XYZ file of C-alpha atoms in Angstrom:
732
model
C 57.688 89.988 73.818
C 54.192 89.224 75.035
C 52.764 89.952 71.568
C 55.283 87.604 69.946
C 54.336 84.778 72.333
C 50.654 85.301 71.527
C 51.366 85.215 67.775
C 53.473 82.102 67.096
C 54.706 81.042 63.640
C 52.379 78.335 62.371
C 53.805 77.825 58.864
C 56.891 78.657 56.787
C 56.416 79.280 53.070
C 59.177 79.048 50.456
C 59.479 82.096 48.214
C 60.596 81.720 44.572
C 61.551 84.436 42.073
C 60.174 83.792 38.587
C 61.885 85.812 35.867
C 60.397 84.422 32.660
C 57.989 87.376 32.322
C 60.107 89.918 34.199
C 60.425 92.261 31.164
C 56.920 91.635 29.795
C 54.503 91.636 32.711
C 52.175 94.656 33.082
C 49.479 95.318 35.651
C 46.296 96.921 34.255
C 44.067 98.838 36.671
C 40.520 99.136 35.299
C 37.897 101.622 36.507
C 35.445 100.532 39.184
C 33.029 97.983 37.782
C 29.753 96.458 39.068
C 30.232 93.654 41.557
C 28.163 91.228 39.511
C 30.513 91.307 36.492
C 34.204 91.287 35.602
C 36.039 92.869 32.723
C 36.851 89.418 31.478
C 33.128 88.942 30.851
C 33.057 92.006 28.570
C 34.163 91.337 24.975
C 37.414 93.077 24.075
C 37.072 94.134 20.453
C 40.672 95.306 19.890
C 43.858 96.290 21.704
C 47.019 98.156 20.688
C 50.186 99.407 22.403
C 53.086 101.825 21.959
C 55.990 99.965 23.640
C 58.383 102.907 24.068
C 55.772 105.051 25.783
C 54.082 102.083 27.522
C 50.751 103.389 26.275
C 47.816 100.981 25.737
C 44.365 101.426 24.200
C 41.627 98.850 24.677
C 38.320 98.873 22.822
C 35.546 97.155 24.771
C 31.923 96.446 23.850
C 28.997 98.072 25.637
C 25.980 95.982 26.538
C 23.249 97.841 24.646
C 20.570 95.371 25.867
C 21.129 96.281 29.491
C 18.074 98.043 30.978
C 20.348 100.779 32.309
C 21.526 101.668 28.744
C 19.803 104.742 27.224
C 19.299 103.862 23.594
C 18.201 107.336 22.441
C 21.344 108.866 23.946
C 23.516 106.255 22.232
C 21.908 106.977 18.859
C 22.385 110.732 19.335
C 26.106 110.320 20.138
C 26.624 108.099 17.076
C 24.819 110.648 14.893
C 26.964 113.513 16.202
C 30.178 111.568 15.631
C 29.553 109.929 12.243
C 26.745 111.987 10.752
C 23.739 110.648 8.897
C 25.741 108.658 6.302
C 27.617 105.601 7.575
C 30.721 104.331 5.731
C 33.904 102.388 6.438
C 35.462 105.258 8.387
C 32.526 105.522 10.792
C 33.293 105.036 14.462
C 29.959 103.397 15.214
C 28.897 101.276 12.230
C 25.660 100.165 13.949
C 24.547 103.811 14.288
C 24.594 103.244 18.018
C 27.291 103.875 20.619
C 28.039 100.187 21.218
C 31.706 100.350 22.294
C 34.027 102.373 24.509
C 37.778 103.036 24.368
C 40.062 102.938 27.418
C 43.430 104.706 27.312
C 46.271 104.016 29.761
C 48.549 106.277 31.805
C 51.509 105.393 33.989
C 50.883 105.428 37.724
C 54.569 105.354 38.675
C 57.889 105.377 36.859
C 59.612 103.156 39.435
C 58.105 99.636 39.527
C 61.107 97.898 41.086
C 59.235 97.451 44.392
C 56.196 95.775 42.874
C 55.680 92.136 41.887
C 52.869 89.755 40.961
C 52.518 86.840 43.400
C 51.089 83.384 42.704
C 50.537 80.973 45.594
C 50.428 77.295 44.635
C 51.020 74.099 46.634
C 52.592 75.861 49.620
C 54.980 77.951 47.477
C 54.918 81.687 46.782
C 56.171 82.648 43.286
C 57.025 86.329 42.652
C 57.395 87.935 39.201
C 58.668 91.556 38.982
C 56.318 93.975 37.233
C 57.611 95.860 34.200
C 54.892 98.501 34.348
C 51.658 99.535 36.073
C 49.051 101.170 33.848
C 45.746 102.756 34.797
C 42.992 102.531 32.188
C 40.574 105.432 31.940
C 37.742 106.074 29.496
C 38.792 108.014 26.406
C 36.426 110.662 25.052
C 38.133 111.233 21.724
C 34.796 110.639 19.986
C 33.662 114.022 21.360
C 36.552 115.731 19.554
C 35.505 113.947 16.376
C 31.941 115.160 16.852
C 33.146 118.763 17.280
C 35.259 118.467 14.131
C 32.261 117.182 12.160
C 30.167 120.071 13.449
C 32.762 122.638 12.378
C 33.034 121.026 8.937
C 29.270 121.248 8.444
C 29.225 124.911 9.504
C 32.132 125.717 7.179
C 30.363 123.961 4.300
C 27.153 125.913 4.940
C 29.033 129.235 5.042
C 30.915 128.353 1.865
C 27.623 127.548 0.107
C 26.082 130.853 1.154
C 29.084 132.854 0.058
C 29.244 131.095 -3.319
C 25.682 132.170 -4.032
C 26.408 135.782 -3.163
C 29.685 136.103 -5.029
C 30.223 135.160 -8.641
C 33.908 134.478 -8.342
C 36.450 134.128 -5.542
C 38.576 137.018 -4.425
C 42.258 136.881 -5.207
C 44.228 136.282 -2.023
C 47.777 137.399 -1.455
C 50.220 134.637 -0.552
C 53.308 135.368 1.486
C 56.345 133.232 0.699
C 58.976 132.843 3.394
C 62.364 131.204 3.161
C 63.683 129.499 6.273
C 67.201 130.287 7.433
C 69.706 127.552 8.308
C 69.022 126.358 11.845
C 71.808 126.912 14.367
C 72.898 124.242 16.817
C 71.470 126.111 19.809
C 68.127 126.623 18.066
C 68.013 122.929 17.183
C 68.651 121.917 20.797
C 65.897 124.226 22.032
C 63.503 122.815 19.441
C 64.329 119.208 20.385
C 63.703 119.951 24.069
C 60.398 121.749 23.470
C 57.031 120.297 24.474
C 55.645 120.433 20.919
C 58.562 118.393 19.565
C 58.164 115.703 22.245
C 54.435 115.485 21.586
C 55.129 115.110 17.884
C 57.669 112.339 18.498
C 55.187 110.506 20.698
C 52.514 110.803 18.049
C 54.874 109.437 15.376
C 55.490 106.154 17.239
C 53.420 103.487 15.470
C 50.782 101.445 17.249
C 51.361 97.689 17.635
C 48.086 95.787 17.449
C 47.530 93.023 20.012
C 45.287 89.993 20.347
C 43.196 89.728 23.495
C 42.737 86.336 25.133
C 40.212 85.873 27.908
C 40.790 84.358 31.322
C 39.558 80.909 30.389
C 41.355 80.745 27.032
C 43.951 77.965 26.613
C 46.594 80.463 25.513
C 46.074 82.451 28.707
C 46.475 79.296 30.789
C 49.720 78.517 28.958
C 51.152 81.984 29.563
C 50.089 81.848 33.216
C 52.481 78.941 33.762
C 55.378 81.358 33.256
C 54.426 83.008 36.561
C 55.854 79.931 38.271
C 59.546 79.511 38.877
C 60.738 77.026 36.249
C 63.927 75.794 37.981
C 63.385 73.308 40.792
C 67.059 73.434 41.840
C 66.782 77.033 42.990
C 69.318 78.413 40.479
C 66.978 81.291 39.678
C 66.685 82.156 43.361
C 70.306 83.118 43.945
C 69.175 86.728 44.302
C 67.194 85.757 47.388
C 70.226 84.203 49.087
C 71.427 87.311 50.886
C 72.765 88.246 54.264
C 70.291 89.794 56.743
C 71.669 93.323 56.212
C 71.566 92.966 52.419
C 68.056 91.586 52.601
C 66.902 94.518 54.727
C 68.516 96.917 52.259
C 66.570 95.239 49.446
C 63.340 95.501 51.428
C 63.902 99.116 52.487
C 66.189 100.834 49.981
C 67.049 104.522 50.550
C 64.505 106.822 48.940
C 65.517 108.741 45.870
C 64.302 111.974 47.417
C 66.897 111.663 50.171
C 69.630 110.936 47.647
C 68.738 114.000 45.613
C 68.923 116.374 48.595
C 72.374 117.917 48.346
C 73.806 119.922 51.211
C 74.291 123.649 50.840
C 77.978 123.389 51.749
C 80.408 122.170 49.069
C 80.741 118.721 50.620
C 79.020 117.248 47.581
C 82.025 118.414 45.532
C 85.018 118.268 47.874
C 85.609 117.741 51.531
C 86.933 120.686 53.517
C 90.307 118.946 53.802
C 90.500 118.547 50.019
C 89.194 122.071 49.505
C 92.020 123.623 51.507
C 94.626 121.938 49.294
C 93.439 124.072 46.340
C 94.620 127.629 45.577
C 92.816 130.376 47.475
C 91.017 131.675 44.370
C 89.603 128.202 43.618
C 88.519 127.748 47.236
C 86.578 131.020 47.164
C 84.994 130.189 43.790
C 83.859 126.708 44.881
C 82.435 127.993 48.143
C 80.522 130.862 46.539
C 79.255 128.690 43.679
C 77.709 126.245 46.150
C 76.518 128.628 48.864
C 75.656 131.525 46.484
C 75.114 134.086 49.305
C 77.500 134.461 52.253
C 78.669 137.106 54.728
C 82.374 137.875 54.668
C 82.806 136.686 58.270
C 81.402 133.241 57.409
C 83.699 132.980 54.405
C 86.744 133.742 56.556
C 85.700 131.107 59.095
C 85.416 128.470 56.356
C 88.779 129.330 54.834
C 90.615 129.146 58.157
C 92.273 131.608 60.534
C 95.638 131.558 58.739
C 94.257 133.126 55.529
C 94.939 136.837 54.959
C 91.713 138.845 54.806
C 93.168 141.232 52.207
C 93.840 138.322 49.833
C 90.322 137.022 50.421
C 88.865 140.461 49.671
C 90.832 140.575 46.452
C 89.645 137.101 45.447
C 85.986 137.457 46.442
C 85.533 140.501 44.193
C 86.389 138.358 41.161
C 83.565 135.872 41.719
C 80.914 137.777 43.709
C 79.161 141.126 44.063
C 78.355 143.056 47.244
C 74.625 143.200 48.054
C 73.516 144.727 51.367
C 76.941 144.053 52.875
C 76.871 140.355 51.873
C 78.541 138.646 48.938
C 76.421 137.092 46.159
C 78.057 134.912 43.514
C 78.268 136.479 40.046
C 75.850 135.335 37.377
C 78.514 134.260 34.878
C 79.889 131.817 37.474
C 76.536 130.028 37.695
C 75.732 130.326 33.976
C 78.876 129.787 31.858
C 79.072 131.138 28.336
C 77.887 128.083 26.368
C 75.175 126.960 28.815
C 71.428 127.487 28.598
C 68.355 127.396 30.811
C 67.110 123.880 31.703
C 63.550 125.247 31.744
C 63.261 127.427 28.647
C 66.501 126.899 26.700
C 67.373 130.611 26.958
C 71.125 131.235 26.399
C 73.429 132.077 29.307
C 73.830 135.736 28.294
C 70.112 136.425 28.769
C 70.060 134.510 32.053
C 73.024 136.498 33.413
C 71.346 139.766 32.465
C 68.105 138.758 34.214
C 69.883 137.570 37.373
C 71.954 140.779 37.471
C 68.674 142.704 37.402
C 67.431 140.758 40.436
C 70.709 141.384 42.302
C 70.551 145.085 41.445
C 66.966 145.280 42.731
C 68.165 143.872 46.061
C 70.793 146.627 46.254
C 67.896 149.097 46.218
C 65.473 147.319 48.571
C 65.134 144.232 50.758
C 61.969 143.170 48.931
C 61.418 142.092 45.324
C 58.186 141.020 43.618
C 58.577 138.084 41.235
C 55.931 139.282 38.766
C 57.694 142.633 38.366
C 60.991 140.862 37.620
C 59.310 138.579 35.064
C 57.595 141.549 33.394
C 60.900 143.404 32.956
C 63.211 140.506 32.036
C 60.624 138.649 29.856
C 61.881 135.327 31.264
C 59.746 132.330 32.214
C 58.514 131.930 35.779
C 60.826 128.963 36.479
C 63.969 130.909 35.576
C 62.925 133.909 37.692
C 62.134 131.598 40.598
C 65.619 130.072 40.349
C 67.174 133.556 40.512
C 65.187 134.467 43.608
C 65.794 131.157 45.390
C 69.547 131.777 45.069
C 69.422 134.870 47.296
C 65.978 135.357 48.847
C 63.145 133.680 50.746
C 59.472 134.082 49.933
C 57.134 135.783 52.412
C 53.381 135.338 52.121
C 51.582 138.457 50.807
C 54.864 140.395 50.782
C 57.149 139.038 48.080
C 60.751 137.832 48.210
C 63.023 139.108 50.987
C 66.816 139.031 50.822
C 67.821 135.973 52.838
C 70.602 137.554 54.933
C 70.418 140.608 57.239
C 72.224 143.795 56.317
C 75.945 143.560 57.272
C 76.687 147.081 58.476
C 79.892 145.991 60.190
C 81.514 145.025 56.887
C 80.359 148.294 55.289
C 82.000 150.380 58.028
C 85.178 148.300 58.103
C 85.889 148.292 54.336
C 84.766 151.610 52.768
C 87.191 151.240 49.821
C 85.643 147.922 48.794
C 82.162 149.380 49.195
C 83.057 152.357 46.996
C 84.506 150.099 44.325
C 81.454 147.832 44.334
C 79.232 150.907 44.100
C 81.068 151.929 40.925
C 80.538 148.455 39.474
C 76.834 148.540 40.290
C 76.556 151.970 38.673
C 77.941 150.535 35.436
C 75.623 147.517 35.642
C 72.656 149.799 36.323
C 73.416 151.894 33.228
C 73.605 148.724 31.129
C 70.334 147.363 32.526
C 68.543 150.679 31.964
C 69.640 150.617 28.343
C 68.722 146.970 27.720
C 65.385 146.909 29.563
C 64.421 150.562 28.838
C 64.029 151.259 32.546
C 62.839 154.638 33.781
C 65.398 156.256 36.097
C 63.698 156.544 39.450
C 65.047 158.246 42.543
C 64.750 156.545 45.902
C 61.995 158.087 48.077
C 63.239 160.429 50.744
C 62.965 159.107 54.271
C 61.156 161.106 56.929
C 63.114 163.065 59.481
C 64.536 160.966 62.221
C 64.869 157.844 60.054
C 68.299 156.974 58.842
C 68.941 153.964 56.647
C 71.968 151.749 57.015
C 75.243 153.035 55.683
C 75.848 152.093 52.067
C 72.194 151.938 50.940
C 71.981 155.576 49.837
C 71.297 155.767 46.117
C 73.527 157.591 43.678
C 70.829 160.136 42.839
C 70.523 161.118 46.489
C 74.264 161.646 46.735
C 74.221 163.825 43.623
C 71.391 165.969 45.015
C 73.192 166.437 48.352
C 76.438 167.327 46.559
C 74.607 169.863 44.375
C 73.037 171.558 47.381
C 76.376 171.733 49.198
C 78.104 173.087 46.081
C 75.459 175.791 45.659
C 75.788 176.841 49.289
C 79.582 176.907 49.101
C 79.464 178.847 45.826
C 77.218 181.507 47.337
C 79.493 181.905 50.371
C 82.605 182.172 48.205
C 80.957 184.749 45.951
C 80.041 186.937 48.936
C 83.550 186.617 50.392
C 85.162 187.521 47.056
C 82.913 190.543 46.624
C 83.708 191.731 50.151
C 87.460 191.524 49.536
C 87.193 193.424 46.239
C 85.303 196.239 47.939
C 87.943 196.435 50.667
C 90.728 196.679 48.070
C 88.944 199.438 46.166
C 88.191 201.404 49.319
C 91.726 201.188 50.711
C 94.069 203.968 49.696
C 97.046 202.754 47.707
C 100.578 204.068 48.518
C 102.252 206.441 46.076
C 103.403 204.700 42.912
C 101.291 201.557 43.500
C 98.256 201.038 41.237
C 94.871 200.488 42.933
C 94.013 196.855 43.515
C 97.632 195.721 44.002
C 98.579 194.514 47.449
C 101.178 196.587 49.351
C 104.662 195.110 49.330
C 104.424 194.024 45.677
C 106.722 195.974 43.366
C 105.411 196.692 39.883
C 107.861 197.664 37.164
C 106.634 200.771 35.276
C 107.729 201.493 31.708
C 106.706 204.213 29.244
C 103.829 203.027 27.066
C 103.550 203.892 23.361
C 100.353 204.873 21.620
C 100.043 201.381 20.104
C 100.417 199.903 23.574
C 97.682 202.124 24.944
C 95.327 201.104 22.124
C 96.169 197.433 22.689
C 95.455 197.772 26.421
C 92.075 199.375 25.708
C 91.153 196.537 23.354
C 92.230 194.021 25.986
C 90.074 195.701 28.616
C 87.089 195.598 26.266
C 87.692 191.879 25.673
C 87.838 191.231 29.433
C 84.462 192.925 29.923
C 82.845 190.879 27.100
C 81.638 187.312 27.991
C 83.986 184.668 26.623
C 81.427 182.693 24.586
C 80.233 185.795 22.685
C 83.689 186.911 21.561
C 83.659 187.979 17.921
C 85.613 186.193 15.262
C 84.592 184.049 12.295
C 85.902 180.697 11.263
C 85.027 177.207 12.285
C 86.351 177.371 15.859
C 84.120 180.233 17.025
C 80.922 178.622 15.765
C 80.958 175.835 18.385
C 80.271 176.387 22.083
C 83.184 175.668 24.362
C 80.984 174.040 26.966
C 81.493 176.619 29.779
C 78.945 179.190 31.013
C 79.768 182.843 30.366
C 79.982 183.756 34.038
C 82.749 181.250 34.703
C 84.778 182.240 31.648
C 84.557 185.969 32.415
C 85.215 185.531 36.126
C 88.716 184.227 35.561
C 87.847 180.645 36.559
C 88.970 179.413 33.153
C 89.848 180.746 29.761
C 88.370 179.276 26.530
C 87.321 176.142 28.354
C 90.707 175.409 29.980
C 91.016 175.305 33.784
C 93.651 177.522 35.409
C 97.141 176.128 35.602
C 97.085 175.962 39.383
C 94.434 173.203 39.563
C 95.892 171.207 36.664
C 99.123 170.607 38.557
C 97.627 168.472 41.353
C 98.168 164.670 41.213
C 94.430 164.019 41.051
C 94.042 166.437 38.126
C 96.962 164.818 36.277
C 95.513 161.342 36.771
C 92.097 162.495 35.571
C 93.647 164.313 32.614
C 95.545 161.147 31.604
C 92.342 159.080 31.715
C 90.395 161.638 29.645
C 93.118 161.941 27.008
C 93.505 158.176 26.691
C 89.733 157.737 26.407
C 89.262 160.377 23.699
C 92.245 159.016 21.759
C 90.247 155.783 21.404
C 86.769 157.297 20.967
C 86.587 160.740 19.391
C 82.949 161.442 20.361
C 81.407 160.662 23.764
C 78.346 161.740 25.690
C 78.760 162.728 29.322
C 76.722 159.689 30.352
C 79.005 157.297 28.452
C 82.125 159.070 29.741
C 80.923 158.698 33.342
C 80.225 155.013 32.737
C 83.750 154.487 31.379
C 85.163 156.430 34.318
C 83.282 154.236 36.795
C 84.673 151.129 35.093
C 88.136 152.682 35.256
C 87.693 153.311 38.984
C 86.599 149.706 39.493
C 89.866 148.499 37.947
C 92.013 150.650 40.279
C 93.385 149.291 43.565
C 91.657 150.321 46.813
C 92.810 153.671 48.212
C 93.713 155.201 44.835
C 93.716 158.987 44.712
C 90.823 159.106 42.222
C 88.542 157.656 44.912
C 88.744 161.034 46.683
C 85.722 162.148 44.654
C 85.454 163.562 41.126
C 82.485 165.831 40.455
C 80.752 166.127 37.093
C 81.986 169.730 36.810
C 85.612 168.697 37.343
C 85.243 165.917 34.775
C 83.799 168.314 32.183
C 86.520 170.897 32.832
C 89.198 168.263 32.324
C 87.573 167.163 29.057
C 87.595 170.729 27.756
C 91.217 171.180 28.859
C 92.240 168.031 26.980
C 91.532 169.551 23.558
C 87.826 168.701 23.360
C 84.741 170.827 22.806
C 81.078 170.421 23.562
C 78.863 169.912 20.511
C 75.392 171.372 21.009
C 73.473 168.722 19.087
C 69.861 169.865 18.445
C 67.991 166.894 19.900
C 64.327 166.545 18.843
C 61.759 167.873 21.367
C 60.331 164.397 22.034
C 63.724 162.823 22.781
C 64.027 160.340 25.625
C 67.701 161.167 26.198
C 68.686 162.268 29.704
C 70.543 165.569 30.280
C 73.860 163.705 30.553
C 73.138 161.922 27.267
C 72.491 165.275 25.565
C 75.914 166.640 26.518
C 78.188 165.566 23.657
C 81.953 166.147 23.710
C 84.302 165.608 20.765
C 88.067 165.643 20.319
C 88.888 168.915 18.557
C 92.557 169.867 18.621
C 94.391 166.599 17.842
C 93.759 163.197 16.321
C 94.766 159.727 17.377
C 98.401 158.562 17.423
C 97.862 156.106 14.592
C 96.968 159.004 12.276
C 100.194 160.778 13.211
C 102.331 157.711 12.491
C 100.753 156.600 9.232
C 100.088 159.877 7.418
C 102.153 162.975 6.882
C 101.692 166.227 8.823
C 99.744 167.788 5.950
C 97.334 164.864 5.754
C 97.023 164.973 9.531
C 95.810 168.551 9.305
C 93.280 167.527 6.637
C 91.896 164.748 8.835
C 91.429 167.184 11.708
C 89.740 169.669 9.408
C 87.394 166.993 8.028
C 86.461 165.994 11.559
C 85.800 169.602 12.559
C 83.588 170.170 9.515
C 81.617 167.039 10.421
C 81.166 168.212 14.011
C 79.949 171.607 12.788
C 77.311 169.832 10.664
C 75.994 168.005 13.712
C 75.931 171.206 15.757
C 73.028 172.255 13.501
C 71.449 168.859 12.615
C 70.455 165.919 14.784
C 70.728 163.447 11.903
C 72.204 163.856 8.435
C 72.317 161.907 5.173
C 75.646 160.773 3.772
C 75.415 162.783 0.545
C 74.956 166.005 2.543
C 78.054 165.220 4.629
C 80.146 164.463 1.544
C 79.052 167.608 -0.283
C 79.739 169.782 2.783
C 83.204 168.235 3.220
C 83.979 168.892 -0.434
C 82.760 172.493 -0.139
C 84.784 173.269 3.003
C 87.987 171.491 1.929
C 87.928 172.639 -1.689
C 88.552 169.183 -3.172
C 86.671 165.969 -3.912
C 87.128 163.370 -1.181
C 87.423 159.676 -1.876
C 85.018 157.155 -0.377
C 87.765 155.874 1.936
C 88.401 159.343 3.367
C 84.707 159.950 4.026
C 84.350 156.487 5.587
C 87.325 157.230 7.868
C 85.720 160.411 9.219
C 82.286 158.801 9.624
C 83.693 155.737 11.365
C 85.524 157.906 13.905
C 82.564 160.055 14.918
C 79.233 158.673 13.676
C 76.920 155.681 13.554
C 74.392 154.773 10.869
C 70.801 153.902 11.736
C 67.868 153.645 9.332
C 69.784 155.197 6.445
C 70.702 158.292 8.474
C 73.939 159.224 10.273
C 74.062 160.290 13.929
C 76.851 161.341 16.251
C 77.928 158.444 18.447
C 75.803 158.109 21.560
C 72.973 160.362 20.334
C 70.865 157.919 18.341
C 67.587 156.983 20.044
C 66.514 153.625 18.604
């Protein structure tokens, strides 16, 4: 109050808004000039403008008579730019740098807060500015000098070469035909930097006339800076209430308006959100928040919502990472969308973001450069991925933004197991697309235990193998001990050795043929199963089981004993294997495990197949379902993993469509053709089509039509580079 009393109002000034030049008035900011002169004193030789870009070029004369002007330097610059011969196209016709070009650039895109003021006769007249341009010296003449220098060097080299060579060499010309441009490619091209630069360069220049400060035309135009209406009609915009006037003086900044909250309040209020179906509520929340613990999600949805229903819904729109839920990539990048930075389609973006999410399932830290090197995406796209789920740490990389939620992992093991199966399938896809090297997680020192759920699949496999080997050794020793006890024990009269007491065995007289048959059977039992004699097509392929297991009574000819096949888990697994091989006749073990993991992910929590299916049990079921292992001779330098080198094919029956469409005789022929083809690939990694057709004709005793050969090849093989491979074995 004291300051206001010391500073009284001594005059009130009327403010007028002049709008005659509102859309035409520009403010030019020139470089710093000497105090003794103004730019109006310097002759303006020419001026031109590009209205759409608001780009201006002014050509101004240089005072060559000034004592500060270096004449020798000016002559040298003119000589470098125009050369020794001056013509109409010369930049400096006087052979002296006597002019300079100034080029404009925009200082700000928002000029609504700026105006030009003119004070006259106690009145202040304001005219809004349409643009503010800064003028800077242009050095394009240096580019012209460099171009002239390169032309002279090229001419000198051409003259020297013409003296050395009598005639020019014939050069090969490559002719290319452009393909029709797709709509997506056209959009990417239109949004590219080169296209925008080209469009800017194509805008024609509009030449202007420059009038000095004291020119009569300038004085006439300056009158438009005054408000023309004396009745105040043009000043209706200044007649505002105090609150409206303050809002005009201090409008909200655009930066504050652009800041959107993390919660979905910018889409719907919480009251409106809860009127939607539960699935839509979960999708909207995850799409806006992107990363959320399950406890926070339940608190947002309300206490009356069933957690089981939320678990079922969250798995459709998010993936589990370190016990927290991260929204799926296809939710953020729909099918027909593209990157706002690079124009990359949504499919590539989803694959790159899935790679980042998968990296966070392996570690809490991710390095952006490593992600960019693998995904081949631009830095802006990779940064967007990381900002969705991580925070940057100086000199460390990007850390997952939420702490590990061990409570959720312990409380919902079924969900964790199902998500692990999904991540296994995604990992296999990423390894194939990005050609990743399968790395095992480093073993932790003794006494350090990681959080539950972060153990890699390879570690689990190694632990299971060690336990299986230990159990196998114990069982072998126990079995051997029991056999020795049975042999050593004396059998009662009439009971053969090795038969437990209390078991009655019916004895009948045996003929000579029966004795011979029993001897042959004993010899067969002592011989390993995979070396049993017998020609024909069936005996030439390995049955996929080691000799020790076949001879030990564990299985016979690749089929597990009937006792294990009767369990519910075995029946479920057998049904999956049979259904899978009815659709795809040839599968590698790696592909079969991937399909099995996807099948597990589609099952409800608590299903019996979640009890644990080992690779050995899966292979035994495949062999019991009428399949055989094909020992494909992979090349020594193959990059295929051991699981990719185990190839299984349907052997004993075809698909149901064959049985319905063709007769029983033709069905037998189809099976025989398929078996002949599989025998070919048991000796060759890749085969030409003519060899396959000739071998089929030789084995079947008749010429096969092209349709029959195509049917067999389509069922079991793929073509690559003019050669045929079994499905899943080609290494591109």
